[in-house]
Each structure stands twice: as C-alpha cells, then as structure tokens.
C-alpha cells in the first residue's frame, strides 16, 4: 500500500475522495490535512472527521488543521454548491467528531514536512482543495520537493473554461498565489483539472448501484441537492455529479485512467478578468521546461465503475 497524505477543503466531492482513499486497497492514508475552501476551516475539520468516522477510520487517520484563509486574499467559500454544511445537507452529527481538533492552531504544514521527511521519496501528496497548506510547507522548508514522491492535485483547466469564473477553476481561484509558489517549486506534480473532471459524472444510475450500505447511502444523501441543479452547475456537461476530487484520488491509485502530457503551466495572479486561470504552454512558446504532467483525457466509466465497486464493498 502506497503511503499518501490527503489535503482537503471537505465539501461533497472531497468527502467522496476521502472515502475512496480509505477504502481502497492500494493506498495507506497517513493523515488528512485541512484548509479553508469550500466551507470554513471549522466545518472542513468537522466534515472530515465525520466522513472518517463513517468509513471506520476515525481512530486510525488523524485530522490535522491547516490554513484558515488563503495566503494573501479573503476566503471565498462555495456553499451554493456544497450547501451550508458543506455536505449537501447530509451531515447529521452533533459536532462531537471534531471536538478534539483545535482549529486555532495551524499544524498542517509542519505535519506534511514531518511525514515526508520520515518517508523520503515515498509519499504521494494528494491535494483536492486550494494549495495553501503546501505553500506554507514550502515556505518553511524549501527543500521539501526533492523528498516528495509526487504531488497530484485537483485544480485548473487548460482547454476548457472555469467553474467559478469564465476562466478559473475554484481551487486555483481561491488561492492563486499559493498555486504559483507550488508550480514553481520544482516538485514532481500532476494536474487533474476540469478538462477531465467535468465529464466524469456520477449519475443517478451509478448512485442507485451503490446504495444499500451506510457508505452508499451517504453518497446518495450528499449528492441529492447537487443533482437537483446539476444542469446549472455542470457547465453543460449533463445531469450528474462531477467527481473532481474522487477522480484525483482515483488517478493516484491508477495512473492509466488518464492520458497526460508534460507541459509548462503557470497561473494568473494579477488580472482583473483572469485571476486564477491556469495557462498551459502547449507549443513551447515560452521556451521553458515542463513543470508538470497535465491530464488531458480520462476513462470516465472505468473510474466510475471502480468507485461504485469500492463503495458497494463497504459492510452493512
């Protein structure tokens, strides 16, 4: 089992990504670091602990609080997508899951550094929210990239439009300065952007297949509100739940799910119209060496079948 660290801003799709990471037989989840994003940091920590408890990993996988805001900007939450609770109305706990998590102390950057140095060149970092915690880790320990096996992050768009502005994907828009620092760090990385996540739709038919155990029922409950307005949220891709973050974990499990290309990618941080836009130099116009692999095509149905199979195996 490959050791991984997962960094989330736990909304609906992050919750499904956590479930997949825990329940897969290929990954050993060392911890989940949290950041403000889809919802505020306190809700992110609560939701993360709630999902870990649901899948039986509450006592094995630590939740480490991180950044409560972006590096330089005010927080931008997406409650209109993920609901006020961040889980599409599916949260039914009493808050006690996160009672031992002190969100006033940001420990995520230190935790990332400690874990990576304990297992040099072995740990894959999987980031499904803004890259703020990793930027803090790099500022504390600039030599971190040579000790990381790989970063796989959900974010950006290179051939399609954005989902929070016409040109920017949410995670990049929320903290573009953090993304720029990470992009220029020299770390080996793979971008899982909207080009491949938008068309990876968990449809009502998929959801019906996975119902029948607590994990499947949770997927049903937390995606219900989203599916009611899917046509509005999916930028014309159709009726279904876009599996942005679960696909990112899926690619960490099986790289053959996606076809990638190596390119130089940068991000806009000082544009009135295009802040957060990821710009991919497909034709080498800048004359710079590639700094990441970019997912260009995906075998959506193969991934979705795998996800459904994993959730269906969860005990009643």
PDB file of C-alpha atoms in Angstrom:
ATOM      1  CA  UNK A   1       0.000   0.000   0.000  1.00  0.00           C
ATOM      2  CA  UNK A   2       1.477   3.315  -1.101  1.00  0.00           C
ATOM      3  CA  UNK A   3       1.694   5.980   1.638  1.00  0.00           C
ATOM      4  CA  UNK A   4      -0.280   9.152   0.872  1.00  0.00           C
ATOM      5  CA  UNK A   5      -1.254  12.380   2.568  1.00  0.00           C
ATOM      6  CA  UNK A   6      -4.599  13.892   1.585  1.00  0.00           C
ATOM      7  CA  UNK A   7      -5.272  17.628   1.873  1.00  0.00           C
ATOM      8  CA  UNK A   8      -8.950  18.651   1.656  1.00  0.00           C
ATOM      9  CA  UNK A   9     -11.398  21.517   1.994  1.00  0.00           C
ATOM     10  CA  UNK A  10     -14.070  18.965   2.688  1.00  0.00           C
ATOM     11  CA  UNK A  11     -17.185  19.591   0.685  1.00  0.00           C
ATOM     12  CA  UNK A  12     -19.168  16.914  -1.100  1.00  0.00           C
ATOM     13  CA  UNK A  13     -16.588  15.674  -3.594  1.00  0.00           C
ATOM     14  CA  UNK A  14     -13.764  15.844  -1.032  1.00  0.00           C
ATOM     15  CA  UNK A  15     -15.882  13.612   1.211  1.00  0.00           C
ATOM     16  CA  UNK A  16     -16.173  11.040  -1.566  1.00  0.00           C
ATOM     17  CA  UNK A  17     -12.431  11.326  -2.193  1.00  0.00           C
ATOM     18  CA  UNK A  18     -11.717  10.583   1.481  1.00  0.00           C
ATOM     19  CA  UNK A  19     -13.972   7.537   1.313  1.00  0.00           C
ATOM     20  CA  UNK A  20     -12.172   6.225  -1.763  1.00  0.00           C
ATOM     21  CA  UNK A  21      -8.729   6.806  -0.250  1.00  0.00           C
ATOM     22  CA  UNK A  22      -9.665   4.985   2.961  1.00  0.00           C
ATOM     23  CA  UNK A  23     -11.490   2.071   1.358  1.00  0.00           C
ATOM     24  CA  UNK A  24      -9.075   1.392  -1.495  1.00  0.00           C
ATOM     25  CA  UNK A  25      -6.561  -1.402  -1.024  1.00  0.00           C
ATOM     26  CA  UNK A  26      -3.829   0.493  -2.867  1.00  0.00           C
ATOM     27  CA  UNK A  27      -3.328   3.498  -0.586  1.00  0.00           C
ATOM     28  CA  UNK A  28      -2.212   3.877   3.028  1.00  0.00           C
ATOM     29  CA  UNK A  29      -3.672   7.156   4.250  1.00  0.00           C
ATOM     30  CA  UNK A  30      -1.275   8.670   6.802  1.00  0.00           C
ATOM     31  CA  UNK A  31      -3.444  11.668   7.626  1.00  0.00           C
ATOM     32  CA  UNK A  32      -5.805  14.303   6.276  1.00  0.00           C
ATOM     33  CA  UNK A  33      -4.725  17.924   6.446  1.00  0.00           C
ATOM     34  CA  UNK A  34      -7.448  20.535   6.130  1.00  0.00           C
ATOM     35  CA  UNK A  35      -7.754  24.003   4.676  1.00  0.00           C
ATOM     36  CA  UNK A  36     -10.408  26.657   4.324  1.00  0.00           C
ATOM     37  CA  UNK A  37     -12.072  26.403   0.935  1.00  0.00           C
ATOM     38  CA  UNK A  38     -15.496  25.068   0.044  1.00  0.00           C
ATOM     39  CA  UNK A  39     -16.540  25.956   3.602  1.00  0.00           C
ATOM     40  CA  UNK A  40     -14.814  27.469   6.625  1.00  0.00           C
ATOM     41  CA  UNK A  41     -11.983  25.591   8.332  1.00  0.00           C
ATOM     42  CA  UNK A  42     -14.052  24.546  11.348  1.00  0.00           C
ATOM     43  CA  UNK A  43     -16.676  22.954   9.077  1.00  0.00           C
ATOM     44  CA  UNK A  44     -13.966  21.359   6.945  1.00  0.00           C
ATOM     45  CA  UNK A  45     -12.449  19.706  10.031  1.00  0.00           C
ATOM     46  CA  UNK A  46     -15.848  18.600  11.296  1.00  0.00           C
ATOM     47  CA  UNK A  47     -16.841  17.163   7.925  1.00  0.00           C
ATOM     48  CA  UNK A  48     -13.517  15.369   7.536  1.00  0.00           C
ATOM     49  CA  UNK A  49     -13.805  13.738  10.936  1.00  0.00           C
ATOM     50  CA  UNK A  50     -17.435  12.830  10.215  1.00  0.00           C
ATOM     51  CA  UNK A  51     -16.560  11.039   6.974  1.00  0.00           C
ATOM     52  CA  UNK A  52     -13.611   9.227   8.550  1.00  0.00           C
ATOM     53  CA  UNK A  53     -15.929   8.021  11.315  1.00  0.00           C
ATOM     54  CA  UNK A  54     -18.484   6.874   8.729  1.00  0.00           C
ATOM     55  CA  UNK A  55     -15.924   4.642   6.983  1.00  0.00           C
ATOM     56  CA  UNK A  56     -14.359   3.324  10.197  1.00  0.00           C
ATOM     57  CA  UNK A  57     -11.079   5.237  10.047  1.00  0.00           C
ATOM     58  CA  UNK A  58     -11.751   7.835  12.744  1.00  0.00           C
ATOM     59  CA  UNK A  59      -9.209   6.374  15.184  1.00  0.00           C
ATOM     60  CA  UNK A  60      -6.579   5.474  12.583  1.00  0.00           C
ATOM     61  CA  UNK A  61      -6.313   8.590  10.407  1.00  0.00           C
ATOM     62  CA  UNK A  62      -5.507  11.907  12.118  1.00  0.00           C
ATOM     63  CA  UNK A  63      -7.156  15.159  11.006  1.00  0.00           C
ATOM     64  CA  UNK A  64      -4.639  17.997  11.043  1.00  0.00           C
ATOM     65  CA  UNK A  65      -5.999  21.560  10.794  1.00  0.00           C
ATOM     66  CA  UNK A  66      -4.253  23.958   8.463  1.00  0.00           C
ATOM     67  CA  UNK A  67      -4.843  27.332   6.871  1.00  0.00           C
ATOM     68  CA  UNK A  68      -7.994  29.237   7.796  1.00  0.00           C
ATOM     69  CA  UNK A  69      -7.579  31.601   4.834  1.00  0.00           C
ATOM     70  CA  UNK A  70      -5.569  31.940   1.611  1.00  0.00           C
ATOM     71  CA  UNK A  71      -2.041  33.362   1.614  1.00  0.00           C
ATOM     72  CA  UNK A  72      -2.992  36.886   0.591  1.00  0.00           C
ATOM     73  CA  UNK A  73      -6.734  37.022  -0.065  1.00  0.00           C
ATOM     74  CA  UNK A  74     -10.005  36.781   1.842  1.00  0.00           C
ATOM     75  CA  UNK A  75     -11.632  33.351   1.928  1.00  0.00           C
ATOM     76  CA  UNK A  76     -14.080  32.504  -0.845  1.00  0.00           C
ATOM     77  CA  UNK A  77     -16.492  29.706   0.100  1.00  0.00           C
ATOM     78  CA  UNK A  78     -18.743  27.681  -2.220  1.00  0.00           C
ATOM     79  CA  UNK A  79     -21.780  26.979  -0.043  1.00  0.00           C
ATOM     80  CA  UNK A  80     -24.139  27.484  -3.002  1.00  0.00           C
ATOM     81  CA  UNK A  81     -22.599  24.293  -4.444  1.00  0.00           C
ATOM     82  CA  UNK A  82     -21.898  22.271  -1.292  1.00  0.00           C
ATOM     83  CA  UNK A  83     -24.672  23.527   0.988  1.00  0.00           C
ATOM     84  CA  UNK A  84     -24.384  25.377   4.282  1.00  0.00           C
ATOM     85  CA  UNK A  85     -22.997  22.267   5.982  1.00  0.00           C
ATOM     86  CA  UNK A  86     -20.560  21.540   3.139  1.00  0.00           C
ATOM     87  CA  UNK A  87     -22.023  18.069   2.654  1.00  0.00           C
ATOM     88  CA  UNK A  88     -25.127  18.869   0.653  1.00  0.00           C
ATOM     89  CA  UNK A  89     -27.340  18.643   3.739  1.00  0.00           C
ATOM     90  CA  UNK A  90     -26.133  15.115   4.580  1.00  0.00           C
ATOM     91  CA  UNK A  91     -24.404  15.977   7.866  1.00  0.00           C
ATOM     92  CA  UNK A  92     -26.427  14.588  10.766  1.00  0.00           C
ATOM     93  CA  UNK A  93     -23.828  14.555  13.545  1.00  0.00           C
ATOM     94  CA  UNK A  94     -23.696  16.637  16.698  1.00  0.00           C
ATOM     95  CA  UNK A  95     -20.262  18.182  16.141  1.00  0.00           C
ATOM     96  CA  UNK A  96     -18.532  15.896  18.607  1.00  0.00           C
ATOM     97  CA  UNK A  97     -16.484  14.237  15.841  1.00  0.00           C
ATOM     98  CA  UNK A  98     -14.151  17.222  15.746  1.00  0.00           C
ATOM     99  CA  UNK A  99     -14.227  18.070  19.440  1.00  0.00           C
ATOM    100  CA  UNK A 100     -10.524  17.290  19.815  1.00  0.00           C
ATOM    101  CA  UNK A 101      -9.383  19.331  16.806  1.00  0.00           C
ATOM    102  CA  UNK A 102      -8.091  22.806  17.675  1.00  0.00           C
ATOM    103  CA  UNK A 103      -8.625  24.837  14.505  1.00  0.00           C
ATOM    104  CA  UNK A 104      -6.871  27.838  16.046  1.00  0.00           C
ATOM    105  CA  UNK A 105      -3.503  26.103  15.646  1.00  0.00           C
ATOM    106  CA  UNK A 106      -2.470  25.537  12.014  1.00  0.00           C
ATOM    107  CA  UNK A 107      -0.305  22.403  12.109  1.00  0.00           C
ATOM    108  CA  UNK A 108      -0.786  21.094   8.576  1.00  0.00           C
ATOM    109  CA  UNK A 109       2.436  22.474   7.088  1.00  0.00           C
ATOM    110  CA  UNK A 110       4.542  21.004   9.905  1.00  0.00           C
ATOM    111  CA  UNK A 111       2.717  17.670   9.633  1.00  0.00           C
ATOM    112  CA  UNK A 112       3.360  17.490   5.891  1.00  0.00           C
ATOM    113  CA  UNK A 113       7.061  18.215   6.381  1.00  0.00           C
ATOM    114  CA  UNK A 114       7.397  15.695   9.220  1.00  0.00           C
ATOM    115  CA  UNK A 115       5.670  12.889   7.350  1.00  0.00           C
ATOM    116  CA  UNK A 116       7.572  13.462   4.111  1.00  0.00           C
ATOM    117  CA  UNK A 117      10.942  13.538   5.867  1.00  0.00           C
ATOM    118  CA  UNK A 118      10.065  10.361   7.777  1.00  0.00           C
ATOM    119  CA  UNK A 119       9.499   8.557   4.448  1.00  0.00           C
ATOM    120  CA  UNK A 120      11.645  10.420   1.912  1.00  0.00           C
ATOM    121  CA  UNK A 121      10.711   9.941  -1.751  1.00  0.00           C
ATOM    122  CA  UNK A 122       7.865   7.588  -0.782  1.00  0.00           C
ATOM    123  CA  UNK A 123       4.887   9.815  -0.004  1.00  0.00           C
ATOM    124  CA  UNK A 124       2.412  10.981  -2.626  1.00  0.00           C
ATOM    125  CA  UNK A 125       0.635  14.208  -1.723  1.00  0.00           C
ATOM    126  CA  UNK A 126      -2.976  14.363  -2.917  1.00  0.00           C
ATOM    127  CA  UNK A 127      -4.495  17.853  -2.764  1.00  0.00           C
ATOM    128  CA  UNK A 128      -8.184  18.316  -3.515  1.00  0.00           C
ATOM    129  CA  UNK A 129      -8.576  21.899  -2.276  1.00  0.00           C
ATOM    130  CA  UNK A 130      -6.588  25.139  -2.549  1.00  0.00           C
ATOM    131  CA  UNK A 131      -2.816  24.602  -2.290  1.00  0.00           C
ATOM    132  CA  UNK A 132      -2.413  26.897   0.725  1.00  0.00           C
ATOM    133  CA  UNK A 133      -1.062  24.321   3.185  1.00  0.00           C
ATOM    134  CA  UNK A 134       1.554  23.110   0.724  1.00  0.00           C
ATOM    135  CA  UNK A 135       2.645  26.689   0.047  1.00  0.00           C
ATOM    136  CA  UNK A 136       3.125  27.205   3.797  1.00  0.00           C
ATOM    137  CA  UNK A 137       5.153  23.975   3.965  1.00  0.00           C
ATOM    138  CA  UNK A 138       7.368  25.119   1.086  1.00  0.00           C
ATOM    139  CA  UNK A 139       7.971  28.471   2.740  1.00  0.00           C
ATOM    140  CA  UNK A 140       9.006  26.689   5.929  1.00  0.00           C
ATOM    141  CA  UNK A 141      11.111  24.047   4.185  1.00  0.00           C
ATOM    142  CA  UNK A 142      12.078  24.969   0.584  1.00  0.00           C
ATOM    143  CA  UNK A 143      13.913  21.661   0.114  1.00  0.00           C
ATOM    144  CA  UNK A 144      10.651  19.703   0.501  1.00  0.00           C
ATOM    145  CA  UNK A 145      10.137  18.965  -3.235  1.00  0.00           C
ATOM    146  CA  UNK A 146      13.127  16.648  -3.524  1.00  0.00           C
ATOM    147  CA  UNK A 147      11.753  14.464  -0.709  1.00  0.00           C
ATOM    148  CA  UNK A 148       8.208  14.139  -2.107  1.00  0.00           C
ATOM    149  CA  UNK A 149       7.463  11.264  -4.458  1.00  0.00           C
ATOM    150  CA  UNK A 150       4.774  13.253  -6.273  1.00  0.00           C
ATOM    151  CA  UNK A 151       2.014  15.813  -5.862  1.00  0.00           C
ATOM    152  CA  UNK A 152      -1.314  15.024  -7.529  1.00  0.00           C
ATOM    153  CA  UNK A 153      -3.690  17.966  -7.267  1.00  0.00           C
ATOM    154  CA  UNK A 154      -7.212  18.762  -8.368  1.00  0.00           C
ATOM    155  CA  UNK A 155      -7.238  22.166  -9.938  1.00  0.00           C
ATOM    156  CA  UNK A 156      -7.050  24.253 -13.031  1.00  0.00           C
ATOM    157  CA  UNK A 157      -8.325  23.985 -16.568  1.00  0.00           C
ATOM    158  CA  UNK A 158      -6.236  24.134 -19.717  1.00  0.00           C
ATOM    159  CA  UNK A 159      -8.627  23.524 -22.623  1.00  0.00           C
ATOM    160  CA  UNK A 160     -11.992  24.225 -21.022  1.00  0.00           C
ATOM    161  CA  UNK A 161     -13.446  27.161 -19.108  1.00  0.00           C
ATOM    162  CA  UNK A 162     -13.572  27.696 -15.368  1.00  0.00           C
ATOM    163  CA  UNK A 163     -16.259  26.819 -12.854  1.00  0.00           C
ATOM    164  CA  UNK A 164     -16.090  29.886 -10.619  1.00  0.00           C
ATOM    165  CA  UNK A 165     -15.250  32.495 -13.280  1.00  0.00           C
ATOM    166  CA  UNK A 166     -15.265  32.087 -17.067  1.00  0.00           C
ATOM    167  CA  UNK A 167     -11.564  31.155 -16.943  1.00  0.00           C
ATOM    168  CA  UNK A 168     -10.713  29.933 -13.434  1.00  0.00           C
ATOM    169  CA  UNK A 169     -11.306  26.677 -11.585  1.00  0.00           C
ATOM    170  CA  UNK A 170     -12.275  27.116  -7.919  1.00  0.00           C
ATOM    171  CA  UNK A 171      -9.177  25.733  -6.136  1.00  0.00           C
ATOM    172  CA  UNK A 172      -6.874  27.887  -8.239  1.00  0.00           C
ATOM    173  CA  UNK A 173      -9.094  30.956  -7.929  1.00  0.00           C
ATOM    174  CA  UNK A 174      -9.325  30.612  -4.137  1.00  0.00           C
ATOM    175  CA  UNK A 175      -5.549  30.930  -3.651  1.00  0.00           C
ATOM    176  CA  UNK A 176      -3.631  31.586  -6.884  1.00  0.00           C
ATOM    177  CA  UNK A 177      -0.579  32.880  -5.027  1.00  0.00           C
ATOM    178  CA  UNK A 178      -0.228  29.529  -3.249  1.00  0.00           C
ATOM    179  CA  UNK A 179      -0.614  27.709  -6.562  1.00  0.00           C
ATOM    180  CA  UNK A 180       2.068  29.841  -8.203  1.00  0.00           C
ATOM    181  CA  UNK A 181       4.520  29.071  -5.406  1.00  0.00           C
ATOM    182  CA  UNK A 182       3.827  25.344  -5.757  1.00  0.00           C
ATOM    183  CA  UNK A 183       4.014  25.400  -9.572  1.00  0.00           C
ATOM    184  CA  UNK A 184       7.489  26.962  -9.392  1.00  0.00           C
ATOM    185  CA  UNK A 185       8.792  24.704  -6.600  1.00  0.00           C
ATOM    186  CA  UNK A 186      10.345  22.015  -8.797  1.00  0.00           C
ATOM    187  CA  UNK A 187       8.148  19.324  -7.244  1.00  0.00           C
ATOM    188  CA  UNK A 188       7.060  16.466  -9.486  1.00  0.00           C
ATOM    189  CA  UNK A 189       3.349  17.024  -9.986  1.00  0.00           C
ATOM    190  CA  UNK A 190       0.256  16.044 -11.931  1.00  0.00           C
ATOM    191  CA  UNK A 191      -2.677  18.377 -12.592  1.00  0.00           C
ATOM    192  CA  UNK A 192      -6.136  16.811 -12.547  1.00  0.00           C
ATOM    193  CA  UNK A 193      -8.167  19.675 -13.942  1.00  0.00           C
ATOM    194  CA  UNK A 194     -11.671  20.387 -15.147  1.00  0.00           C
ATOM    195  CA  UNK A 195     -10.743  19.031 -18.577  1.00  0.00           C
ATOM    196  CA  UNK A 196     -11.039  15.517 -17.143  1.00  0.00           C
ATOM    197  CA  UNK A 197     -13.154  16.001 -14.016  1.00  0.00           C
ATOM    198  CA  UNK A 198     -16.085  17.843 -15.609  1.00  0.00           C
ATOM    199  CA  UNK A 199     -17.055  14.931 -17.873  1.00  0.00           C
ATOM    200  CA  UNK A 200     -16.592  12.361 -15.097  1.00  0.00           C
ATOM    201  CA  UNK A 201     -20.199  12.380 -13.918  1.00  0.00           C
ATOM    202  CA  UNK A 202     -21.653  10.182 -11.207  1.00  0.00           C
ATOM    203  CA  UNK A 203     -25.208   9.797 -12.491  1.00  0.00           C
ATOM    204  CA  UNK A 204     -28.374   8.706 -10.678  1.00  0.00           C
ATOM    205  CA  UNK A 205     -27.878   5.284 -12.289  1.00  0.00           C
ATOM    206  CA  UNK A 206     -24.439   4.939 -10.702  1.00  0.00           C
ATOM    207  CA  UNK A 207     -25.805   6.075  -7.341  1.00  0.00           C
ATOM    208  CA  UNK A 208     -28.601   3.508  -7.412  1.00  0.00           C
ATOM    209  CA  UNK A 209     -25.985   0.796  -7.962  1.00  0.00           C
ATOM    210  CA  UNK A 210     -24.031   1.734  -4.842  1.00  0.00           C
ATOM    211  CA  UNK A 211     -26.920   2.173  -2.404  1.00  0.00           C
ATOM    212  CA  UNK A 212     -27.576  -0.452   0.253  1.00  0.00           C
ATOM    213  CA  UNK A 213     -24.875   0.196   2.852  1.00  0.00           C
ATOM    214  CA  UNK A 214     -24.030   3.255   5.013  1.00  0.00           C
ATOM    215  CA  UNK A 215     -21.332   4.476   2.627  1.00  0.00           C
ATOM    216  CA  UNK A 216     -23.592   4.248  -0.402  1.00  0.00           C
ATOM    217  CA  UNK A 217     -26.489   5.911   1.415  1.00  0.00           C
ATOM    218  CA  UNK A 218     -24.200   8.782   2.381  1.00  0.00           C
ATOM    219  CA  UNK A 219     -23.190   9.271  -1.262  1.00  0.00           C
ATOM    220  CA  UNK A 220     -26.884   9.329  -2.168  1.00  0.00           C
ATOM    221  CA  UNK A 221     -27.764  11.864   0.523  1.00  0.00           C
ATOM    222  CA  UNK A 222     -24.887  14.273  -0.022  1.00  0.00           C
ATOM    223  CA  UNK A 223     -25.260  14.418  -3.813  1.00  0.00           C
ATOM    224  CA  UNK A 224     -29.063  14.775  -3.835  1.00  0.00           C
ATOM    225  CA  UNK A 225     -29.180  18.589  -3.645  1.00  0.00           C
ATOM    226  CA  UNK A 226     -26.402  18.934  -6.212  1.00  0.00           C
ATOM    227  CA  UNK A 227     -28.156  16.677  -8.697  1.00  0.00           C
ATOM    228  CA  UNK A 228     -31.293  18.800  -8.436  1.00  0.00           C
ATOM    229  CA  UNK A 229     -29.371  21.694 -10.009  1.00  0.00           C
ATOM    230  CA  UNK A 230     -26.743  19.704 -11.920  1.00  0.00           C
ATOM    231  CA  UNK A 231     -27.516  21.262 -15.289  1.00  0.00           C
ATOM    232  CA  UNK A 232     -26.726  24.691 -13.835  1.00  0.00           C
ATOM    233  CA  UNK A 233     -23.547  23.575 -12.051  1.00  0.00           C
ATOM    234  CA  UNK A 234     -22.065  21.256 -14.676  1.00  0.00           C
ATOM    235  CA  UNK A 235     -21.378  23.838 -17.388  1.00  0.00           C
ATOM    236  CA  UNK A 236     -23.388  21.925 -19.960  1.00  0.00           C
ATOM    237  CA  UNK A 237     -21.844  18.507 -19.303  1.00  0.00           C
ATOM    238  CA  UNK A 238     -25.178  16.942 -18.397  1.00  0.00           C
ATOM    239  CA  UNK A 239     -27.013  15.503 -15.435  1.00  0.00           C
ATOM    240  CA  UNK A 240     -24.693  14.044 -12.842  1.00  0.00           C
ATOM    241  CA  UNK A 241     -22.288  14.869 -10.042  1.00  0.00           C
ATOM    242  CA  UNK A 242     -18.846  15.970 -11.235  1.00  0.00           C
ATOM    243  CA  UNK A 243     -16.288  13.751  -9.498  1.00  0.00           C
ATOM    244  CA  UNK A 244     -13.486  16.310  -9.293  1.00  0.00           C
ATOM    245  CA  UNK A 245     -11.816  15.139  -6.099  1.00  0.00           C
ATOM    246  CA  UNK A 246     -12.589  11.398  -6.196  1.00  0.00           C
ATOM    247  CA  UNK A 247     -11.055  11.237  -9.677  1.00  0.00           C
ATOM    248  CA  UNK A 248      -7.884  12.827  -8.293  1.00  0.00           C
ATOM    249  CA  UNK A 249      -7.614  10.020  -5.741  1.00  0.00           C
ATOM    250  CA  UNK A 250      -8.509   7.552  -8.490  1.00  0.00           C
ATOM    251  CA  UNK A 251      -5.570   8.712 -10.598  1.00  0.00           C
ATOM    252  CA  UNK A 252      -3.293   8.363  -7.577  1.00  0.00           C
ATOM    253  CA  UNK A 253      -4.474   4.740  -7.412  1.00  0.00           C
ATOM    254  CA  UNK A 254      -4.270   4.030 -11.151  1.00  0.00           C
ATOM    255  CA  UNK A 255      -2.360   6.387 -13.438  1.00  0.00           C
ATOM    256  CA  UNK A 256      -3.622   4.567 -16.534  1.00  0.00           C
ATOM    257  CA  UNK A 257      -7.059   6.140 -16.017  1.00  0.00           C
ATOM    258  CA  UNK A 258      -5.809   9.339 -17.633  1.00  0.00           C
ATOM    259  CA  UNK A 259      -3.730  10.290 -20.633  1.00  0.00           C
ATOM    260  CA  UNK A 260      -1.285  13.019 -19.696  1.00  0.00           C
ATOM    261  CA  UNK A 261       1.135  15.364 -21.394  1.00  0.00           C
ATOM    262  CA  UNK A 262       4.132  17.189 -19.920  1.00  0.00           C
ATOM    263  CA  UNK A 263       3.891  20.964 -20.216  1.00  0.00           C
ATOM    264  CA  UNK A 264       4.912  24.212 -18.578  1.00  0.00           C
ATOM    265  CA  UNK A 265       1.926  25.619 -16.694  1.00  0.00           C
ATOM    266  CA  UNK A 266       1.662  28.924 -14.858  1.00  0.00           C
ATOM    267  CA  UNK A 267      -1.195  30.752 -13.147  1.00  0.00           C
ATOM    268  CA  UNK A 268      -2.505  34.284 -13.386  1.00  0.00           C
ATOM    269  CA  UNK A 269      -2.458  36.243 -10.101  1.00  0.00           C
ATOM    270  CA  UNK A 270      -2.739  39.878 -11.238  1.00  0.00           C
ATOM    271  CA  UNK A 271      -5.569  40.005 -13.733  1.00  0.00           C
ATOM    272  CA  UNK A 272      -8.876  41.808 -13.406  1.00  0.00           C
ATOM    273  CA  UNK A 273     -10.589  39.231 -15.623  1.00  0.00           C
ATOM    274  CA  UNK A 274      -8.473  36.088 -15.357  1.00  0.00           C
ATOM    275  CA  UNK A 275      -7.221  35.709 -11.778  1.00  0.00           C
ATOM    276  CA  UNK A 276      -6.725  32.014 -11.059  1.00  0.00           C
ATOM    277  CA  UNK A 277      -6.560  30.979 -14.709  1.00  0.00           C
ATOM    278  CA  UNK A 278      -4.024  28.222 -15.374  1.00  0.00           C
ATOM    279  CA  UNK A 279      -2.132  28.858 -18.611  1.00  0.00           C
ATOM    280  CA  UNK A 280      -0.627  25.811 -20.322  1.00  0.00           C
ATOM    281  CA  UNK A 281       2.165  26.371 -22.864  1.00  0.00           C
ATOM    282  CA  UNK A 282       1.154  23.607 -25.278  1.00  0.00           C
ATOM    283  CA  UNK A 283       3.525  24.708 -28.042  1.00  0.00           C
ATOM    284  CA  UNK A 284       6.594  25.781 -26.068  1.00  0.00           C
ATOM    285  CA  UNK A 285       6.168  29.497 -26.777  1.00  0.00           C
ATOM    286  CA  UNK A 286       7.868  30.440 -23.504  1.00  0.00           C
ATOM    287  CA  UNK A 287      10.803  28.093 -24.096  1.00  0.00           C
ATOM    288  CA  UNK A 288      10.618  26.668 -20.589  1.00  0.00           C
ATOM    289  CA  UNK A 289      10.947  23.066 -19.460  1.00  0.00           C
ATOM    290  CA  UNK A 290       7.696  21.323 -18.472  1.00  0.00           C
ATOM    291  CA  UNK A 291       6.902  21.637 -14.772  1.00  0.00           C
ATOM    292  CA  UNK A 292       4.021  19.174 -14.547  1.00  0.00           C
ATOM    293  CA  UNK A 293       2.038  16.415 -16.185  1.00  0.00           C
ATOM    294  CA  UNK A 294      -1.422  17.580 -17.245  1.00  0.00           C
ATOM    295  CA  UNK A 295      -4.372  15.198 -17.512  1.00  0.00           C
ATOM    296  CA  UNK A 296      -5.906  15.603 -20.956  1.00  0.00           C
ATOM    297  CA  UNK A 297      -8.253  12.624 -21.350  1.00  0.00           C
ATOM    298  CA  UNK A 298      -9.817  10.200 -18.898  1.00  0.00           C
ATOM    299  CA  UNK A 299     -11.525   6.829 -18.948  1.00  0.00           C
ATOM    300  CA  UNK A 300     -14.510   8.115 -17.008  1.00  0.00           C
ATOM    301  CA  UNK A 301     -16.650   4.987 -16.991  1.00  0.00           C
ATOM    302  CA  UNK A 302     -13.769   2.774 -15.892  1.00  0.00           C
ATOM    303  CA  UNK A 303     -13.128   5.085 -12.963  1.00  0.00           C
ATOM    304  CA  UNK A 304     -16.817   5.360 -12.056  1.00  0.00           C
ATOM    305  CA  UNK A 305     -17.214   1.580 -12.141  1.00  0.00           C
ATOM    306  CA  UNK A 306     -14.214   1.277  -9.825  1.00  0.00           C
ATOM    307  CA  UNK A 307     -15.658   3.863  -7.438  1.00  0.00           C
ATOM    308  CA  UNK A 308     -19.046   2.144  -7.320  1.00  0.00           C
ATOM    309  CA  UNK A 309     -17.397  -1.219  -6.734  1.00  0.00           C
ATOM    310  CA  UNK A 310     -15.335   0.126  -3.811  1.00  0.00           C
ATOM    311  CA  UNK A 311     -18.368   1.735  -2.138  1.00  0.00           C
ATOM    312  CA  UNK A 312     -20.526  -1.361  -2.644  1.00  0.00           C
ATOM    313  CA  UNK A 313     -17.953  -3.487  -0.805  1.00  0.00           C
ATOM    314  CA  UNK A 314     -18.418  -1.470   2.373  1.00  0.00           C
ATOM    315  CA  UNK A 315     -20.139  -3.658   5.011  1.00  0.00           C
ATOM    316  CA  UNK A 316     -23.755  -3.082   6.009  1.00  0.00           C
TER     317      UNK A 316
END
